[in-house]
Amino acid sequence: MEKVISAVYSGLYILVLCAFMALAVFSAGEELPPYARDPPYRRPFRRMALWVIKKVEVFRQKRRQQGRELLLPGEEGVRSDLRILYPSLKAAREEILYRMEKYERLLLFLFAVILAAGALHVQSFYAGILREDGSVLRQETGGGDRQLTVRAFPQTQEEENEDYGTYTVTVHERQLTRKEAAAGARKILDQFPEALLGENESAEQIRSPLVMPAAAQILPYTLSWESGRYAVLDTDGGVFNTDYREDQAEEVELTAVLTCGEYRFQKKMVFIVRAPLRDEKEKLQDTVNTALVSAEKESADKESFCLPSKAGDLAVTWQEKVQDVSAGILVLGIVICILIWYAADCRLHEKTRERNRQLAIDYPQLTSKMVLYLGAGMSVRNVFYKCAAEYRQKCAASQKRQKKKNHSSSGRQTGRRWLYEEVLLVCNELDSGVPEEEAYMHFGRRCHLRQYTKLCTLLVQNLRRGNDTLLQVLREEAENSFEERKNLARELGEEAGTRLLLPMMIMLGITMLIIIVPAYFSFSM
């Protein structure tokens, strides 16, 4: 069954890669728009994205003919934001470019994830060290130990669906001839049993697991343990005392065996512990584990370690358990693809919010200029032309300063203001013959804010019926807009304070750690 699942899992990677290859072939003839041809190394994925977009549109058109609409997640919000950010005919082009880049990022990331996960999956086939004859090739002396994780299976066919558990075996490196090590070995053994007690009071009162020394602490020696009763005190220091009565105690002899090459030193220690009852499964696993340790020791001077075919009275077959993390990489990649999809929409929506905020901030400045210029005798039309000319002059001066500095202004405001971009569009419409009344109404609809709708309504009413009080009304509007700007500045300040709350909490936690950790260690000493 596991082989079938592994074959299906491998076929999944092959199928996905074949799908990418087929997509690349089908999309090879797609002609990219002139504004979407750079950078060159991403063009194949852009062609794939364009091909997918066209097929999705064909499928949606068929659904519409059947009376059913297919909406992609976040599509309506994206379209609305693009219309706000890019008015007129530019919105259609920007929508195509936005969707193309979004699909391109998804395809590029998914392709990278499939390649990485597939490479890990293929690597898992060659990561095993268990050979077909049930042996493991030892490392040469100094090459280090090798660790093997295996599952034990019965050899009889009647029990082919059962196993004897999963075990980890350490296959040590080949040993050299016998050399001097007695003094160092005795120094290590003299630390026992005091070094093993851990939280226990003494060897006569063992109530918690023993603390076995780490292998790195006794190099170049190898330390193994032999317990008089594995059901009470295990060789890893585990004490099984859960179900014992208070007055019940067991005396267990634990032997420390220290080896270095062919040198062998041992020390016997007596511990009094409380041990639990063990079930049949644990006894079986203990038998199999003992057989593994014994077989490894017996073949210490041989070229390879062969797993035993019997563990006590049990006939055992073995299968190596190799870790395959490709599935986790694949799932993580899919999750990140979903996040990329929504992150692009969130960035676009945030850009729209920033535009609206900037329009609200610049509104008092526009009304003040209109009051000033109308009071000087200009018409409303000329006021728009005057504001557009000032904005063009300011942008040209900013570009000259940037060329002189000869570096990009990344992370700084580029000088583009959405309000005056809209004013430029009003002037372009007036120059192209659009009636003044329609140009003002278009201006109000594009801004999508209550203040601009009200301003454009006043301007249109002045054109239709004439309004002698326009200047006075604009003065009142300018005063009100300054009050609204103060409120907006206050809200932005509160929002900035809220955003700073998390960094402040992190800094507070770091400061507390800097103070508490030294104090804790000073008290411990």
JSON list of C-alpha atoms in Angstrom, two decimals, residues 66-171:
[
{"chain": "A", "resi": 66, "resn": "GLN", "atom": "CA", "xyz": [-25.82, 29.86, -19.74]},
{"chain": "A", "resi": 67, "resn": "GLY", "atom": "CA", "xyz": [-27.08, 32.56, -17.39]},
{"chain": "A", "resi": 68, "resn": "ARG", "atom": "CA", "xyz": [-24.44, 31.94, -14.69]},
{"chain": "A", "resi": 69, "resn": "GLU", "atom": "CA", "xyz": [-21.73, 34.42, -13.72]},
{"chain": "A", "resi": 70, "resn": "LEU", "atom": "CA", "xyz": [-18.25, 33.30, -12.56]},
{"chain": "A", "resi": 71, "resn": "LEU", "atom": "CA", "xyz": [-16.60, 35.80, -10.24]},
{"chain": "A", "resi": 72, "resn": "LEU", "atom": "CA", "xyz": [-13.00, 35.39, -9.10]},
{"chain": "A", "resi": 73, "resn": "PRO", "atom": "CA", "xyz": [-12.12, 36.21, -5.47]},
{"chain": "A", "resi": 74, "resn": "GLY", "atom": "CA", "xyz": [-11.70, 39.95, -4.97]},
{"chain": "A", "resi": 75, "resn": "GLU", "atom": "CA", "xyz": [-12.33, 40.77, -8.64]},
{"chain": "A", "resi": 76, "resn": "GLU", "atom": "CA", "xyz": [-14.97, 43.45, -8.14]},
{"chain": "A", "resi": 77, "resn": "GLY", "atom": "CA", "xyz": [-12.88, 45.28, -5.54]},
{"chain": "A", "resi": 78, "resn": "VAL", "atom": "CA", "xyz": [-9.82, 45.19, -7.80]},
{"chain": "A", "resi": 79, "resn": "ARG", "atom": "CA", "xyz": [-11.74, 46.54, -10.75]},
{"chain": "A", "resi": 80, "resn": "SER", "atom": "CA", "xyz": [-13.21, 49.34, -8.65]},
{"chain": "A", "resi": 81, "resn": "ASP", "atom": "CA", "xyz": [-9.79, 50.30, -7.26]},
{"chain": "A", "resi": 82, "resn": "LEU", "atom": "CA", "xyz": [-8.23, 50.34, -10.74]},
{"chain": "A", "resi": 83, "resn": "ARG", "atom": "CA", "xyz": [-10.98, 52.58, -12.07]},
{"chain": "A", "resi": 84, "resn": "ILE", "atom": "CA", "xyz": [-10.30, 55.00, -9.24]},
{"chain": "A", "resi": 85, "resn": "LEU", "atom": "CA", "xyz": [-6.52, 54.94, -9.63]},
{"chain": "A", "resi": 86, "resn": "TYR", "atom": "CA", "xyz": [-6.48, 54.96, -13.43]},
{"chain": "A", "resi": 87, "resn": "PRO", "atom": "CA", "xyz": [-9.47, 56.82, -14.87]},
{"chain": "A", "resi": 88, "resn": "SER", "atom": "CA", "xyz": [-10.53, 56.95, -18.51]},
{"chain": "A", "resi": 89, "resn": "LEU", "atom": "CA", "xyz": [-9.23, 54.41, -21.04]},
{"chain": "A", "resi": 90, "resn": "LYS", "atom": "CA", "xyz": [-6.05, 53.78, -19.03]},
{"chain": "A", "resi": 91, "resn": "ALA", "atom": "CA", "xyz": [-7.98, 51.67, -16.52]},
{"chain": "A", "resi": 92, "resn": "ALA", "atom": "CA", "xyz": [-8.56, 48.85, -19.04]},
{"chain": "A", "resi": 93, "resn": "ARG", "atom": "CA", "xyz": [-4.86, 48.63, -19.87]},
{"chain": "A", "resi": 94, "resn": "GLU", "atom": "CA", "xyz": [-3.86, 48.73, -16.21]},
{"chain": "A", "resi": 95, "resn": "GLU", "atom": "CA", "xyz": [-6.38, 45.99, -15.41]},
{"chain": "A", "resi": 96, "resn": "ILE", "atom": "CA", "xyz": [-4.84, 43.71, -18.05]},
{"chain": "A", "resi": 97, "resn": "LEU", "atom": "CA", "xyz": [-1.33, 44.47, -16.78]},
{"chain": "A", "resi": 98, "resn": "TYR", "atom": "CA", "xyz": [-2.36, 43.95, -13.16]},
{"chain": "A", "resi": 99, "resn": "ARG", "atom": "CA", "xyz": [-4.01, 40.60, -13.83]},
{"chain": "A", "resi": 100, "resn": "MET", "atom": "CA", "xyz": [-1.09, 39.49, -15.99]},
{"chain": "A", "resi": 101, "resn": "GLU", "atom": "CA", "xyz": [1.48, 40.32, -13.29]},
{"chain": "A", "resi": 102, "resn": "LYS", "atom": "CA", "xyz": [-0.68, 38.67, -10.62]},
{"chain": "A", "resi": 103, "resn": "TYR", "atom": "CA", "xyz": [-1.03, 35.40, -12.55]},
{"chain": "A", "resi": 104, "resn": "GLU", "atom": "CA", "xyz": [2.65, 35.58, -13.51]},
{"chain": "A", "resi": 105, "resn": "ARG", "atom": "CA", "xyz": [3.78, 35.80, -9.87]},
{"chain": "A", "resi": 106, "resn": "LEU", "atom": "CA", "xyz": [1.54, 32.90, -8.93]},
{"chain": "A", "resi": 107, "resn": "LEU", "atom": "CA", "xyz": [2.81, 30.70, -11.77]},
{"chain": "A", "resi": 108, "resn": "LEU", "atom": "CA", "xyz": [6.45, 31.60, -11.09]},
{"chain": "A", "resi": 109, "resn": "PHE", "atom": "CA", "xyz": [6.17, 30.90, -7.37]},
{"chain": "A", "resi": 110, "resn": "LEU", "atom": "CA", "xyz": [4.19, 27.68, -7.90]},
{"chain": "A", "resi": 111, "resn": "PHE", "atom": "CA", "xyz": [6.78, 26.46, -10.42]},
{"chain": "A", "resi": 112, "resn": "ALA", "atom": "CA", "xyz": [9.60, 27.14, -7.94]},
{"chain": "A", "resi": 113, "resn": "VAL", "atom": "CA", "xyz": [7.71, 25.34, -5.16]},
{"chain": "A", "resi": 114, "resn": "ILE", "atom": "CA", "xyz": [7.03, 22.31, -7.36]},
{"chain": "A", "resi": 115, "resn": "LEU", "atom": "CA", "xyz": [10.70, 22.12, -8.34]},
{"chain": "A", "resi": 116, "resn": "ALA", "atom": "CA", "xyz": [11.87, 22.38, -4.72]},
{"chain": "A", "resi": 117, "resn": "ALA", "atom": "CA", "xyz": [9.32, 19.89, -3.39]},
{"chain": "A", "resi": 118, "resn": "GLY", "atom": "CA", "xyz": [10.00, 17.49, -6.27]},
{"chain": "A", "resi": 119, "resn": "ALA", "atom": "CA", "xyz": [13.75, 17.68, -5.68]},
{"chain": "A", "resi": 120, "resn": "LEU", "atom": "CA", "xyz": [13.26, 16.85, -2.00]},
{"chain": "A", "resi": 121, "resn": "HIS", "atom": "CA", "xyz": [10.94, 14.01, -2.94]},
{"chain": "A", "resi": 122, "resn": "VAL", "atom": "CA", "xyz": [13.49, 12.53, -5.36]},
{"chain": "A", "resi": 123, "resn": "GLN", "atom": "CA", "xyz": [16.23, 12.99, -2.78]},
{"chain": "A", "resi": 124, "resn": "SER", "atom": "CA", "xyz": [14.21, 10.96, -0.27]},
{"chain": "A", "resi": 125, "resn": "PHE", "atom": "CA", "xyz": [14.51, 7.91, -2.55]},
{"chain": "A", "resi": 126, "resn": "TYR", "atom": "CA", "xyz": [18.32, 8.05, -2.38]},
{"chain": "A", "resi": 127, "resn": "ALA", "atom": "CA", "xyz": [18.62, 9.17, 1.25]},
{"chain": "A", "resi": 128, "resn": "GLY", "atom": "CA", "xyz": [18.31, 5.66, 2.69]},
{"chain": "A", "resi": 129, "resn": "ILE", "atom": "CA", "xyz": [21.38, 3.73, 3.80]},
{"chain": "A", "resi": 130, "resn": "LEU", "atom": "CA", "xyz": [19.78, 0.30, 4.20]},
{"chain": "A", "resi": 131, "resn": "ARG", "atom": "CA", "xyz": [20.89, -2.01, 1.37]},
{"chain": "A", "resi": 132, "resn": "GLU", "atom": "CA", "xyz": [18.83, -4.77, -0.23]},
{"chain": "A", "resi": 133, "resn": "ASP", "atom": "CA", "xyz": [20.51, -7.51, 1.81]},
{"chain": "A", "resi": 134, "resn": "GLY", "atom": "CA", "xyz": [19.51, -5.78, 5.08]},
{"chain": "A", "resi": 135, "resn": "SER", "atom": "CA", "xyz": [22.96, -4.36, 5.77]},
{"chain": "A", "resi": 136, "resn": "VAL", "atom": "CA", "xyz": [24.32, -0.87, 6.34]},
{"chain": "A", "resi": 137, "resn": "LEU", "atom": "CA", "xyz": [27.78, 0.17, 5.19]},
{"chain": "A", "resi": 138, "resn": "ARG", "atom": "CA", "xyz": [29.81, 1.56, 8.07]},
{"chain": "A", "resi": 139, "resn": "GLN", "atom": "CA", "xyz": [31.72, 4.84, 7.90]},
{"chain": "A", "resi": 140, "resn": "GLU", "atom": "CA", "xyz": [35.46, 4.70, 7.96]},
{"chain": "A", "resi": 141, "resn": "THR", "atom": "CA", "xyz": [37.15, 5.49, 11.26]},
{"chain": "A", "resi": 142, "resn": "GLY", "atom": "CA", "xyz": [36.74, 9.20, 12.00]},
{"chain": "A", "resi": 143, "resn": "GLY", "atom": "CA", "xyz": [33.82, 9.52, 9.60]},
{"chain": "A", "resi": 144, "resn": "GLY", "atom": "CA", "xyz": [31.24, 9.53, 12.37]},
{"chain": "A", "resi": 145, "resn": "ASP", "atom": "CA", "xyz": [28.24, 7.39, 13.17]},
{"chain": "A", "resi": 146, "resn": "ARG", "atom": "CA", "xyz": [25.22, 6.73, 10.96]},
{"chain": "A", "resi": 147, "resn": "GLN", "atom": "CA", "xyz": [21.68, 6.69, 12.24]},
{"chain": "A", "resi": 148, "resn": "LEU", "atom": "CA", "xyz": [19.06, 4.35, 10.82]},
{"chain": "A", "resi": 149, "resn": "THR", "atom": "CA", "xyz": [15.30, 4.43, 11.39]},
{"chain": "A", "resi": 150, "resn": "VAL", "atom": "CA", "xyz": [13.59, 1.14, 10.56]},
{"chain": "A", "resi": 151, "resn": "ARG", "atom": "CA", "xyz": [10.23, -0.54, 10.96]},
{"chain": "A", "resi": 152, "resn": "ALA", "atom": "CA", "xyz": [9.99, -4.18, 12.01]},
{"chain": "A", "resi": 153, "resn": "PHE", "atom": "CA", "xyz": [7.60, -6.50, 10.11]},
{"chain": "A", "resi": 154, "resn": "PRO", "atom": "CA", "xyz": [6.80, -10.20, 10.65]},
{"chain": "A", "resi": 155, "resn": "GLN", "atom": "CA", "xyz": [8.07, -12.57, 7.97]},
{"chain": "A", "resi": 156, "resn": "THR", "atom": "CA", "xyz": [4.86, -14.63, 7.88]},
{"chain": "A", "resi": 157, "resn": "GLN", "atom": "CA", "xyz": [2.32, -13.65, 5.26]},
{"chain": "A", "resi": 158, "resn": "GLU", "atom": "CA", "xyz": [-0.62, -13.99, 7.66]},
{"chain": "A", "resi": 159, "resn": "GLU", "atom": "CA", "xyz": [0.59, -10.91, 9.58]},
{"chain": "A", "resi": 160, "resn": "GLU", "atom": "CA", "xyz": [1.70, -8.76, 6.68]},
{"chain": "A", "resi": 161, "resn": "ASN", "atom": "CA", "xyz": [-0.49, -5.85, 7.77]},
{"chain": "A", "resi": 162, "resn": "GLU", "atom": "CA", "xyz": [1.06, -5.71, 11.26]},
{"chain": "A", "resi": 163, "resn": "ASP", "atom": "CA", "xyz": [4.43, -4.41, 12.39]},
{"chain": "A", "resi": 164, "resn": "TYR", "atom": "CA", "xyz": [6.56, -4.55, 15.51]},
{"chain": "A", "resi": 165, "resn": "GLY", "atom": "CA", "xyz": [7.09, -0.80, 15.74]},
{"chain": "A", "resi": 166, "resn": "THR", "atom": "CA", "xyz": [9.61, 1.78, 14.59]},
{"chain": "A", "resi": 167, "resn": "TYR", "atom": "CA", "xyz": [13.19, 1.75, 15.90]},
{"chain": "A", "resi": 168, "resn": "THR", "atom": "CA", "xyz": [16.25, 3.94, 15.62]},
{"chain": "A", "resi": 169, "resn": "VAL", "atom": "CA", "xyz": [19.67, 2.29, 15.37]},
{"chain": "A", "resi": 170, "resn": "THR", "atom": "CA", "xyz": [23.04, 4.04, 15.55]},
{"chain": "A", "resi": 171, "resn": "VAL", "atom": "CA", "xyz": [25.63, 2.32, 13.35]}
]
